[in-house]
Short mmCIF file of C-alpha atoms and ligand atoms in Angstrom, two decimals:
data_model
loop_
_atom_site.label_atom_id
_atom_site.label_comp_id
_atom_site.label_asym_id
_atom_site.label_seq_id
_atom_site.Cartn_x
_atom_site.Cartn_y
_atom_site.Cartn_z
CA UNK A 1 3.86 41.80 133.34
CA UNK A 2 1.83 43.63 130.79
CA UNK A 3 0.57 42.21 127.53
CA UNK A 4 1.07 45.15 125.21
CA UNK A 5 3.68 47.58 126.38
CA UNK A 6 4.17 51.02 124.84
CA UNK A 7 7.54 52.25 126.01
CA UNK A 8 8.53 55.87 125.69
CA UNK A 9 7.17 56.30 122.15
CA UNK A 10 7.91 59.56 120.39
CA UNK A 11 7.20 60.44 116.78
CA UNK A 12 8.41 63.39 114.81
CA UNK A 13 7.27 64.02 111.29
CA UNK A 14 9.64 65.88 108.95
CA UNK A 15 12.34 65.83 111.66
CA UNK A 16 14.90 68.62 111.41
CA UNK A 17 12.95 70.58 108.84
CA UNK A 18 11.00 73.80 109.18
CA UNK A 19 7.66 72.00 109.21
CA UNK A 20 8.65 69.53 111.92
CA UNK A 21 5.71 68.14 113.84
CA UNK A 22 6.09 66.38 117.16
CA UNK A 23 3.07 64.09 116.91
CA UNK A 24 3.86 62.02 119.99
CA UNK A 25 6.15 62.83 122.88
CA UNK A 26 7.13 60.11 125.35
CA UNK A 27 4.05 57.94 125.43
CA UNK A 28 4.16 55.19 128.08
CA UNK A 29 1.26 52.81 128.43
CA UNK A 30 1.03 49.25 129.72
CA UNK A 31 -2.04 47.37 128.55
CA UNK A 32 -3.18 44.12 130.10
CA UNK A 33 -4.39 41.09 128.16
CA UNK A 34 -8.06 41.35 127.32
CA UNK A 35 -8.19 45.02 128.32
CA UNK A 36 -10.32 47.58 126.50
CA UNK A 37 -8.65 50.97 126.17
CA UNK A 38 -10.24 54.08 124.71
CA UNK A 39 -8.14 56.97 123.44
CA UNK A 40 -9.71 60.38 123.52
CA UNK A 41 -8.18 63.78 122.78
CA UNK A 42 -8.41 66.76 120.47
CA UNK A 43 -7.98 66.44 116.73
CA UNK A 44 -4.30 66.20 115.77
CA UNK A 45 -3.04 64.98 119.16
CA UNK A 46 -1.57 61.82 117.60
CA UNK A 47 -4.19 59.12 118.26
CA UNK A 48 -4.04 57.77 114.73
CA UNK A 49 -0.25 57.98 114.76
CA UNK A 50 -0.06 55.92 117.91
CA UNK A 51 -2.38 53.27 116.47
CA UNK A 52 -0.36 53.17 113.25
CA UNK A 53 2.86 52.65 115.20
CA UNK A 54 1.27 49.75 117.12
CA UNK A 55 -0.02 48.34 113.82
CA UNK A 56 3.52 48.47 112.44
CA UNK A 57 2.60 50.86 109.63
CA UNK A 58 4.69 53.70 111.02
CA UNK A 59 8.11 53.63 112.71
CA UNK A 60 8.49 55.53 115.93
CA UNK A 61 11.28 58.09 116.10
CA UNK A 62 12.21 56.58 119.47
CA UNK A 63 10.79 54.06 121.89
CA UNK A 64 9.45 50.57 121.38
CA UNK A 65 6.18 48.67 121.40
CA UNK A 66 6.35 45.16 122.80
CA UNK A 67 3.57 42.64 122.36
CA UNK A 68 3.97 39.75 124.85
CA UNK A 69 7.56 38.76 123.97
CA UNK A 70 8.31 40.44 120.62
CA UNK A 71 9.00 43.98 119.55
CA UNK A 72 6.63 45.32 116.87
CA UNK A 73 8.35 46.25 113.61
CA UNK A 74 6.01 45.28 110.82
CA UNK A 75 2.29 44.86 110.16
CA UNK A 76 0.95 41.45 111.07
CA UNK A 77 -2.56 39.98 111.17
CA UNK A 78 -2.12 39.40 114.92
CA UNK A 79 -2.95 43.10 115.14
CA UNK A 80 -6.15 43.98 113.29
CA UNK A 81 -6.87 47.56 112.28
CA UNK A 82 -10.00 49.50 111.40
CA UNK A 83 -8.85 52.62 109.59
CA UNK A 84 -10.24 56.08 110.21
CA UNK A 85 -10.57 56.67 106.48
CA UNK A 86 -12.33 54.56 103.89
CA UNK A 87 -10.26 51.41 103.34
CA UNK A 88 -12.45 48.73 101.74
CA UNK A 89 -11.15 47.31 98.48
CA UNK A 90 -13.63 48.70 95.94
CA UNK A 91 -12.97 45.89 93.48
CA UNK A 92 -14.09 43.21 95.91
CA UNK A 93 -17.60 42.43 97.07
CA UNK A 94 -18.47 42.77 100.73
CA UNK A 95 -17.91 39.04 101.35
CA UNK A 96 -14.62 39.03 99.38
CA UNK A 97 -13.43 41.99 101.43
CA UNK A 98 -14.28 40.29 104.71
CA UNK A 99 -12.81 36.97 103.59
CA UNK A 100 -9.58 38.57 102.34
CA UNK A 101 -7.61 38.19 105.54
CA UNK A 102 -8.69 34.57 105.86
CA UNK A 103 -7.66 33.94 102.27
CA UNK A 104 -4.21 35.36 103.07
CA UNK A 105 -3.99 32.83 105.89
CA UNK A 106 -4.52 30.09 103.32
CA UNK A 107 -7.96 29.04 104.56
CA UNK A 108 -9.98 27.20 101.94
CA UNK A 109 -12.78 28.95 100.14
CA UNK A 110 -15.73 27.26 101.70
CA UNK A 111 -14.53 27.74 105.29
CA UNK A 112 -13.59 31.38 104.79
CA UNK A 113 -16.83 32.26 103.07
CA UNK A 114 -18.82 30.72 105.89
CA UNK A 115 -16.69 32.57 108.43
CA UNK A 116 -17.00 35.85 106.48
CA UNK A 117 -20.75 35.50 106.35
CA UNK A 118 -20.88 35.05 110.09
CA UNK A 119 -19.20 38.44 110.61
CA UNK A 120 -21.22 40.13 107.88
CA UNK A 121 -24.30 38.92 109.67
CA UNK A 122 -22.95 40.24 112.91
CA UNK A 123 -22.70 43.78 111.51
CA UNK A 124 -26.20 43.38 110.06
CA UNK A 125 -25.34 43.35 106.38
CA UNK A 126 -26.15 39.80 105.35
CA UNK A 127 -28.33 40.88 102.46
CA UNK A 128 -25.49 42.99 101.06
CA UNK A 129 -22.88 40.27 100.99
CA UNK A 130 -22.61 40.36 97.20
CA UNK A 131 -22.68 44.12 96.88
CA UNK A 132 -19.70 46.22 95.99
CA UNK A 133 -18.61 48.95 98.43
CA UNK A 134 -19.72 51.77 96.14
CA UNK A 135 -23.25 50.47 96.52
CA UNK A 136 -23.19 50.91 100.31
CA UNK A 137 -23.66 53.98 102.51
CA UNK A 138 -20.76 55.37 104.54
CA UNK A 139 -21.94 53.75 107.77
CA UNK A 140 -22.45 50.40 106.08
CA UNK A 141 -18.94 50.52 104.62
CA UNK A 142 -17.53 51.19 108.05
CA UNK A 143 -19.36 48.20 109.40
CA UNK A 144 -17.91 46.03 106.63
CA UNK A 145 -14.44 47.30 107.57
CA UNK A 146 -15.11 46.27 111.18
CA UNK A 147 -16.24 42.82 110.05
CA UNK A 148 -13.10 42.51 107.94
CA UNK A 149 -10.85 43.36 110.86
CA UNK A 150 -12.66 40.94 113.18
CA UNK A 151 -12.81 38.03 110.73
CA UNK A 152 -9.13 37.11 111.06
CA UNK A 153 -9.58 36.99 114.89
CA UNK A 154 -6.59 39.18 115.80
CA UNK A 155 -5.32 39.23 119.35
CA UNK A 156 -5.10 43.02 119.35
CA UNK A 157 -7.73 45.21 117.72
CA UNK A 158 -6.83 48.76 116.76
CA UNK A 159 -9.91 50.77 115.95
CA UNK A 160 -9.72 54.34 114.74
CA UNK A 161 -13.10 56.04 115.24
CA UNK A 162 -14.89 52.99 113.84
CA UNK A 163 -18.41 54.10 114.80
CA UNK A 164 -18.01 57.74 113.81
CA UNK A 165 -20.25 57.43 110.74
CA UNK A 166 -23.06 55.49 112.41
CA UNK A 167 -26.45 56.62 113.63
CA UNK A 168 -27.09 56.47 117.39
CA UNK A 169 -29.05 53.27 117.31
CA UNK A 170 -26.70 51.29 115.12
CA UNK A 171 -23.84 52.71 117.15
CA UNK A 172 -25.27 51.39 120.40
CA UNK A 173 -25.91 48.02 118.88
CA UNK A 174 -22.37 47.88 117.49
CA UNK A 175 -20.94 48.83 120.85
CA UNK A 176 -22.74 45.96 122.56
CA UNK A 177 -21.74 43.52 119.80
CA UNK A 178 -18.13 44.60 120.00
CA UNK A 179 -18.05 44.07 123.76
CA UNK A 180 -19.63 40.65 123.34
CA UNK A 181 -17.07 39.64 120.72
CA UNK A 182 -14.18 40.87 122.82
CA UNK A 183 -15.43 38.96 125.78
CA UNK A 184 -15.94 35.79 123.77
CA UNK A 185 -12.68 35.88 121.83
CA UNK A 186 -10.49 37.52 124.47
CA UNK A 187 -9.33 40.58 122.59
CA UNK A 188 -7.16 43.46 123.64
CA UNK A 189 -8.57 46.63 122.15
CA UNK A 190 -7.30 50.15 121.51
CA UNK A 191 -10.21 52.23 120.46
CA UNK A 192 -10.12 55.89 119.34
CA UNK A 193 -13.25 57.91 119.76
CA UNK A 194 -14.39 61.49 120.08
CA UNK A 195 -17.43 60.43 122.05
CA UNK A 196 -16.81 60.44 125.80
CA UNK A 197 -20.07 58.59 126.29
CA UNK A 198 -18.80 55.80 124.07
CA UNK A 199 -15.47 55.72 125.86
CA UNK A 200 -17.08 55.35 129.28
CA UNK A 201 -19.47 52.73 128.00
CA UNK A 202 -16.83 50.56 126.40
CA UNK A 203 -13.55 50.77 128.17
CA UNK A 204 -11.70 49.52 131.19
CA UNK A 205 -9.51 52.62 131.03
CA UNK A 206 -9.88 55.89 129.17
CA UNK A 207 -6.60 57.49 128.03
CA UNK A 208 -6.93 61.25 127.68
CA UNK A 209 -4.37 62.77 125.36
CA UNK A 210 -3.31 66.38 124.95
CA UNK A 211 -2.12 68.01 121.78
CA UNK A 212 1.11 69.49 120.48
CA UNK A 213 3.11 67.63 121.42
CA UNK A 214 0.88 64.55 121.87
CA UNK A 215 1.14 63.34 125.44
CA UNK A 216 -0.94 61.29 127.85
CA UNK A 217 -2.70 63.77 130.07
CA UNK A 218 -4.55 61.38 132.30
CA UNK A 219 -5.71 57.82 132.54
CA UNK A 220 -9.18 57.26 133.98
CA UNK A 221 -10.16 53.84 135.27
CA UNK A 222 -13.76 52.89 134.59
CA UNK A 223 -14.69 50.44 137.30
CA UNK A 224 -18.41 50.26 136.50
CA UNK A 225 -20.00 46.83 136.36
CA UNK A 226 -20.99 45.53 132.93
CA UNK A 227 -23.36 45.75 131.20
CA UNK A 228 -23.26 49.45 131.81
CA UNK A 229 -26.17 51.75 132.19
CA UNK A 230 -25.58 55.07 130.44
CA UNK A 231 -28.16 56.79 132.65
CA UNK A 232 -26.66 55.64 135.96
CA UNK A 233 -25.36 58.45 138.20
CA UNK A 234 -21.76 57.15 138.43
CA UNK A 235 -21.69 56.78 134.63
CA UNK A 236 -22.60 60.42 134.46
CA UNK A 237 -19.98 61.36 137.05
CA UNK A 238 -17.19 59.68 135.07
CA UNK A 239 -18.37 61.25 131.86
CA UNK A 240 -18.36 64.69 133.49
CA UNK A 241 -14.91 64.08 134.96
CA UNK A 242 -13.43 63.17 131.59
CA UNK A 243 -15.14 66.09 129.86
CA UNK A 244 -13.71 68.43 132.49
CA UNK A 245 -10.23 67.01 132.01
CA UNK A 246 -10.53 67.47 128.24
CA UNK A 247 -11.92 70.96 128.73
CA UNK A 248 -8.90 72.01 130.76
CA UNK A 249 -6.46 71.42 127.95
CA UNK A 250 -8.36 73.58 125.48
CA UNK A 251 -8.61 76.54 127.81
CA UNK B 1 -45.22 55.61 79.04
CA UNK B 2 -46.18 57.20 75.73
CA UNK B 3 -43.51 59.84 76.02
CA UNK B 4 -40.86 57.22 76.79
CA UNK B 5 -41.81 55.28 73.68
CA UNK B 6 -41.60 58.47 71.67
CA UNK B 7 -38.14 59.16 72.97
CA UNK B 8 -37.07 55.63 72.09
CA UNK B 9 -38.22 56.11 68.57
CA UNK B 10 -36.45 59.40 68.33
CA UNK B 11 -33.21 57.94 69.62
CA UNK B 12 -33.21 55.58 66.62
CA UNK B 13 -34.76 57.95 64.12
CA UNK B 14 -32.39 60.88 64.62
CA UNK B 15 -29.09 59.05 64.07
CA UNK B 16 -30.48 57.07 61.17
CA UNK B 17 -31.77 60.18 59.42
CA UNK B 18 -28.41 61.88 59.92
CA UNK B 19 -26.66 58.99 58.16
CA UNK B 20 -29.24 58.98 55.38
CA UNK B 21 -28.87 62.71 54.97
CA UNK B 22 -25.11 62.38 54.76
CA UNK B 23 -25.47 59.70 52.07
CA UNK B 24 -27.82 61.92 50.05
CA UNK B 25 -25.47 64.88 50.23
CA UNK B 26 -22.54 62.65 49.35
CA UNK B 27 -24.41 61.26 46.37
CA UNK B 28 -25.39 64.73 45.16
CA UNK B 29 -21.82 65.96 45.59
CA UNK B 30 -20.51 62.96 43.64
CA UNK B 31 -22.96 63.55 40.82
CA UNK B 32 -22.21 67.29 40.83
CA UNK B 33 -18.45 66.71 40.53
CA UNK B 34 -19.07 63.98 38.01
CA UNK B 35 -15.62 62.45 38.33
CA UNK B 36 -15.25 59.19 40.27
CA UNK B 37 -11.47 59.75 40.65
CA UNK B 38 -11.83 62.99 42.56
CA UNK B 39 -15.17 62.34 44.26
CA UNK B 40 -16.57 58.83 44.07
CA UNK B 41 -20.31 59.00 44.76
CA UNK B 42 -22.23 56.74 47.11
CA UNK B 43 -23.46 54.54 44.32
CA UNK B 44 -19.95 54.28 42.84
CA UNK B 45 -18.74 53.13 46.22
CA UNK B 46 -21.62 50.74 46.74
CA UNK B 47 -21.12 49.02 43.42
CA UNK B 48 -17.34 48.81 44.14
CA UNK B 49 -18.17 47.16 47.42
CA UNK B 50 -20.54 44.66 45.80
CA UNK B 51 -17.91 43.82 43.21
CA UNK B 52 -15.37 43.22 45.95
CA UNK B 53 -17.46 40.95 48.11
CA UNK B 54 -18.56 38.90 45.10
CA UNK B 55 -15.01 38.93 43.69
CA UNK B 56 -11.88 36.96 44.42
CA UNK B 57 -11.94 37.27 48.19
CA UNK B 58 -9.03 39.74 48.41
CA UNK B 59 -11.00 41.81 50.87
CA UNK B 60 -11.37 38.89 53.25
CA UNK B 61 -7.67 38.15 53.07
CA UNK B 62 -6.88 41.85 53.62
CA UNK B 63 -9.08 41.81 56.71
CA UNK B 64 -7.46 38.65 58.02
CA UNK B 65 -3.91 39.94 57.59
CA UNK B 66 -4.63 43.35 59.02
CA UNK B 67 -6.29 41.88 62.10
CA UNK B 68 -3.31 39.55 62.46
CA UNK B 69 -0.85 42.47 62.35
CA UNK B 70 -3.01 44.30 64.86
CA UNK B 71 -3.26 41.32 67.20
CA UNK B 72 0.50 40.73 67.13
CA UNK B 73 1.32 44.33 67.89
CA UNK B 74 -1.33 44.68 70.62
CA UNK B 75 -0.34 41.44 72.34
CA UNK B 76 3.29 42.49 72.52
CA UNK B 77 2.31 45.99 73.64
CA UNK B 78 0.10 44.61 76.42
CA UNK B 79 2.76 42.30 77.78
CA UNK B 80 5.60 44.85 77.62
CA UNK B 81 3.49 47.88 78.56
CA UNK B 82 1.87 46.33 81.60
CA UNK B 83 5.01 44.59 82.91
CA UNK B 84 7.31 47.60 82.50
CA UNK B 85 4.70 50.09 83.61
CA UNK B 86 3.89 48.07 86.71
CA UNK B 87 7.56 47.68 87.61
CA UNK B 88 8.10 51.42 87.15
CA UNK B 89 5.13 52.24 89.31
CA UNK B 90 6.03 49.80 92.06
CA UNK B 91 9.84 50.05 92.28
CA UNK B 92 10.80 53.66 92.62
CA UNK B 93 14.41 53.09 91.64
CA UNK B 94 13.47 51.15 88.55
CA UNK B 95 11.42 54.13 87.45
CA UNK B 96 14.30 56.49 88.01
CA UNK B 97 16.57 54.15 86.10
CA UNK B 98 14.42 53.53 83.03
CA UNK B 99 12.36 56.67 82.78
CA UNK B 100 14.92 58.78 80.82
CA UNK B 101 15.14 56.09 78.16
CA UNK B 102 11.39 55.83 77.90
CA UNK B 103 11.02 59.59 77.64
CA UNK B 104 13.60 59.57 74.84
CA UNK B 105 11.79 56.96 72.79
CA UNK B 106 8.21 57.98 73.48
CA UNK B 107 8.00 61.13 71.30
CA UNK B 108 9.36 59.34 68.20
CA UNK B 109 6.33 58.93 65.87
CA UNK B 110 5.71 55.21 65.40
CA UNK B 111 5.88 55.45 61.61
CA UNK B 112 9.43 56.76 61.86
CA UNK B 113 10.37 53.22 62.90
CA UNK B 114 9.27 51.75 59.56
CA UNK B 115 12.72 51.69 57.94
CA UNK B 116 14.22 49.78 60.83
CA UNK B 117 11.16 47.61 61.17
CA UNK B 118 11.74 46.51 57.59
CA UNK B 119 15.50 46.12 58.07
CA UNK B 120 15.07 44.04 61.22
CA UNK B 121 12.02 41.99 60.31
CA UNK B 122 12.03 42.12 56.51
CA UNK B 123 8.80 42.61 54.57
CA UNK B 124 7.02 40.37 57.06
CA UNK B 125 3.97 40.42 59.27
CA UNK B 126 6.33 40.99 62.17
CA UNK B 127 7.45 44.32 60.70
CA UNK B 128 3.85 45.57 60.62
CA UNK B 129 3.21 44.13 64.08
CA UNK B 130 6.28 45.94 65.33
CA UNK B 131 5.03 49.34 64.18
CA UNK B 132 1.67 48.73 65.88
CA UNK B 133 3.53 47.64 68.98
CA UNK B 134 5.50 50.89 69.03
CA UNK B 135 2.31 52.91 68.70
CA UNK B 136 0.38 50.96 71.31
CA UNK B 137 2.98 50.27 73.96
CA UNK B 138 3.42 53.80 75.35
CA UNK B 139 -0.18 54.61 76.21
CA UNK B 140 -0.43 51.26 78.00
CA UNK B 141 2.89 51.70 79.77
CA UNK B 142 2.20 55.24 80.91
CA UNK B 143 -1.31 54.45 82.16
CA UNK B 144 -0.16 51.32 84.00
CA UNK B 145 2.56 53.36 85.62
CA UNK B 146 0.10 56.11 86.63
CA UNK B 147 -2.37 53.55 87.93
CA UNK B 148 0.27 51.88 90.07
CA UNK B 149 1.57 55.20 91.30
CA UNK B 150 -1.90 56.30 92.37
CA UNK B 151 -2.86 53.22 94.37
CA UNK B 152 -4.24 54.75 97.59
CA UNK B 153 -1.80 54.11 100.41
CA UNK B 154 -4.58 52.96 102.72
CA UNK B 155 -5.40 50.00 100.42
CA UNK B 156 -1.82 48.77 100.65
CA UNK B 157 -1.80 49.28 104.40
CA UNK B 158 -5.11 47.50 104.80
CA UNK B 159 -3.68 44.64 102.77
CA UNK B 160 -0.58 44.47 104.93
CA UNK B 161 -2.44 44.32 108.24
CA UNK B 162 -4.58 41.52 106.77
CA UNK B 163 -1.50 39.48 106.02
CA UNK B 164 -0.83 40.42 102.39
CA UNK B 165 2.86 41.05 102.86
CA UNK B 166 4.99 40.05 99.89
CA UNK B 167 5.59 42.33 96.90
CA UNK B 168 4.08 39.76 94.57
CA UNK B 169 0.90 39.39 96.63
CA UNK B 170 0.51 43.14 97.10
CA UNK B 171 0.97 43.78 93.37
CA UNK B 172 -1.36 40.99 92.32
CA UNK B 173 -4.12 41.47 94.87
CA UNK B 174 -4.03 45.21 95.66
CA UNK B 175 -2.04 47.34 93.25
CA UNK B 176 -3.10 45.70 90.03
CA UNK B 177 -6.88 45.71 90.65
CA UNK B 178 -6.63 49.23 91.96
CA UNK B 179 -4.79 50.35 88.81
CA UNK B 180 -7.18 48.48 86.56
CA UNK B 181 -9.38 51.40 85.42
CA UNK B 182 -6.29 53.39 84.47
CA UNK B 183 -4.77 50.41 82.58
CA UNK B 184 -8.03 49.80 80.76
CA UNK B 185 -8.26 53.37 79.52
CA UNK B 186 -4.63 53.11 78.43
CA UNK B 187 -5.45 50.00 76.40
CA UNK B 188 -8.35 51.78 74.81
CA UNK B 189 -6.18 54.67 73.64
CA UNK B 190 -3.51 52.19 72.54
CA UNK B 191 -5.97 50.31 70.33
CA UNK B 192 -6.92 53.55 68.59
CA UNK B 193 -3.30 54.50 68.00
CA UNK B 194 -2.42 50.94 66.96
CA UNK B 195 -5.19 50.88 64.38
CA UNK B 196 -3.98 54.10 62.84
CA UNK B 197 -0.39 52.86 62.76
CA UNK B 198 -1.60 49.72 60.99
CA UNK B 199 -2.57 51.60 57.82
CA UNK B 200 0.66 53.57 57.70
CA UNK B 201 2.80 50.53 58.29
CA UNK B 202 1.07 48.51 55.58
CA UNK B 203 1.15 51.35 53.08
CA UNK B 204 4.91 51.67 53.54
CA UNK B 205 5.39 48.01 52.80
CA UNK B 206 5.76 46.56 56.27
CA UNK B 207 3.77 43.34 56.16
CA UNK B 208 4.12 40.25 54.04
CA UNK B 209 2.85 39.37 50.61
CA UNK B 210 0.03 41.21 48.96
CA UNK B 211 -2.57 41.46 51.68
CA UNK B 212 -3.65 44.04 54.25
CA UNK B 213 -6.37 46.69 54.33
CA UNK B 214 -3.83 49.52 54.35
CA UNK B 215 -1.68 47.86 51.72
CA UNK B 216 -4.46 47.36 49.21
CA UNK B 217 -6.01 50.73 49.93
CA UNK B 218 -2.75 52.00 48.51
CA UNK B 219 -2.78 49.48 45.66
CA UNK B 220 -6.21 50.69 44.57
CA UNK B 221 -5.01 54.27 44.74
CA UNK B 222 -2.12 53.38 42.44
CA UNK B 223 -4.63 51.75 40.10
CA UNK B 224 -6.73 54.93 40.32
CA UNK B 225 -9.72 52.89 41.52
CA UNK B 226 -10.92 55.50 43.95
CA UNK B 227 -14.33 53.96 44.80
CA UNK B 228 -12.39 50.93 46.08
CA UNK B 229 -10.25 53.24 48.18
CA UNK B 230 -13.39 54.69 49.75
CA UNK B 231 -14.69 51.18 50.52
CA UNK B 232 -11.44 50.43 52.34
CA UNK B 233 -11.59 53.72 54.24
CA UNK B 234 -15.08 52.93 55.41
CA UNK B 235 -14.11 49.40 56.40
CA UNK B 236 -11.14 50.67 58.37
CA UNK B 237 -13.32 53.14 60.19
CA UNK B 238 -16.04 50.63 60.95
CA UNK B 239 -13.64 48.00 62.25
CA UNK B 240 -11.89 50.56 64.45
CA UNK B 241 -15.31 51.46 65.87
CA UNK B 242 -16.30 47.82 66.27
CA UNK B 243 -13.13 47.01 68.16
CA UNK B 244 -13.76 49.90 70.54
CA UNK B 245 -17.41 48.94 71.09
CA UNK B 246 -16.54 45.28 71.74
CA UNK B 247 -13.77 46.24 74.14
CA UNK B 248 -16.02 48.61 76.05
CA UNK B 249 -18.77 46.05 76.25
CA UNK B 250 -16.35 43.41 77.51
CA UNK B 251 -14.82 45.70 80.10
CA UNK B 252 -18.16 46.98 81.35
CA UNK B 253 -19.76 43.59 81.73
CA UNK B 254 -16.84 41.49 82.75
CA UNK B 255 -14.34 43.56 84.59
CA UNK B 256 -15.34 46.84 86.08
CA UNK B 257 -18.55 45.93 87.82
CA UNK B 258 -17.19 47.55 90.92
CA UNK B 259 -17.02 51.04 89.52
CA UNK B 260 -19.60 53.74 89.81
CA UNK B 261 -19.44 54.80 86.22
CA UNK B 262 -18.78 52.69 83.19
CA UNK B 263 -16.43 53.47 80.31
N1 ATP C 301 2.44 61.56 107.37
C1 ATP C 301 2.49 62.69 108.10
N2 ATP C 301 3.35 63.67 107.76
C2 ATP C 301 3.44 64.82 108.52
N3 ATP C 301 2.69 65.05 109.59
C3 ATP C 301 1.81 64.12 109.98
C4 ATP C 301 1.65 62.88 109.25
N4 ATP C 301 0.71 62.14 109.86
C5 ATP C 301 0.27 62.90 110.90
N5 ATP C 301 0.94 64.07 110.99
C6 ATP C 301 0.76 65.11 112.04
O1 ATP C 301 0.82 64.46 113.28
C7 ATP C 301 -0.18 65.02 114.14
C8 ATP C 301 -1.05 63.91 114.70
O2 ATP C 301 -1.82 63.35 113.67
P1 ATP C 301 -2.86 62.19 113.93
O3 ATP C 301 -3.42 61.81 112.62
O4 ATP C 301 -2.21 61.12 114.70
O5 ATP C 301 -3.97 62.93 114.81
P2 ATP C 301 -5.31 62.37 115.43
O6 ATP C 301 -5.21 62.47 116.88
O7 ATP C 301 -5.63 61.04 114.85
O8 ATP C 301 -6.38 63.40 114.93
P3 ATP C 301 -7.94 63.20 114.50
O9 ATP C 301 -8.73 63.09 115.76
O10 ATP C 301 -8.27 64.44 113.73
O11 ATP C 301 -7.99 61.95 113.64
C9 ATP C 301 -0.94 66.05 113.36
O12 ATP C 301 -0.47 67.33 113.71
C10 ATP C 301 -0.59 65.77 111.92
O13 ATP C 301 -0.49 66.96 111.18
MG1 MG C 302 -7.01 60.26 113.62
#
């Protein structure tokens, strides 16, 4: 039995009208507990839409998403989300932002601040804990958003191009940290990326999507031992295979 | 270093000399006209001012009553404007329901309410407060509404996935802070309008007893003591300015630390 089960999900925007968009068409995906899934595919193929449906922020036109025993209908902190766009609360400091989810859980101030600081430290921004988001760079903001999503310790993590704005070095560090956290806290992750290298490095399976209408084109298992070596020959083979698959759909 | 100091001196010197120049021209014009009823000169005004502050304390009472009218009207406008504006911004149907009524009342100039203010509240402080309320409530209401309407969707969604799920919590923790800059600029406009309405309301008799800056500005006019009228005009202007400066200072230091640019 799978942990997170995406059953026959379709999503139409502006259904029945002239500008109808079929964003997703019959998506089926069974995800195991503690599995790391990367979603890759061309811009506009419905990756964000799929994540939003799983988060409970969008209702599917048909199909269901089942997490363990319950169908997903509404947002819930059991499913954390890192948004593609800028989503930090500008009126809160970095530490207030990160502690917000804990505050909503009713955790007392001292405990949540300590916990928040832990995650701020993890993303390397300890000295900015009292800064406001407008004082941070784009990549730093994105790291705060990641810390905020992790702080509430959700069972499922939905991450929409979270490392897109980071430099190569920070990106590699963040990838390793993320894997360590997921291992330690047993998370199930859906991770959207445009970097095939990142997908092969992180995931247990890479889901390749095709556009208009958004469908699953292929699922590639990554059976490389961890920690992975980006320069290893079989790493390169998998990367090439996925790039070829993605190339096919554009031609 | 030297050039910075020079610029600092200039930034004081230039405005001060402009004011001094204005006073000189004013004085010359007053002396040229030679009639304190048509054109009270600077010295006429200054001696009127000195007489007032050393006199029976009417001016202090006027100030007290006017600020009281202003505070009453602004308090009511803040409560009503923010509550109704927030509800309109948050609940779409409430907006559709109430908006036509608001749009009907909004263009009525506040001073047109004076007759009914006096009929409903008598010649009381409440009548003057009511006129200021009418003038101030709409800018606050409209800006609160706009601020709530423009809360970025992603903030609300981020709140929801972090467990902020009830209407009350979302309004209090997400929508309200996000709408804050808009509400603040509404309040600032409202205070300007309210201060203008104050003088009109008091002149037309709304307000109790014999005190109020607007009221006695009019009394002095009726007594043909025009230098006193000028003193009151200046006081009204300076207090309006002072209120705005204090408000901006308070907002910039206390509330909107998180914004790029200050008010
Ligand atoms: N709210 C909406 N209303 C109408 N159409 C929408 C809406 N949201 C998304 N779409 C459409 O659905 C399709 C999929 O969008 P989605 O944002 O899921 O793409 P994506 O795969 O995340 O793309 P990218 O890689 O650029 O982020 C697009 O064609 C988009 O125009
Ligand atoms: Mg997207």
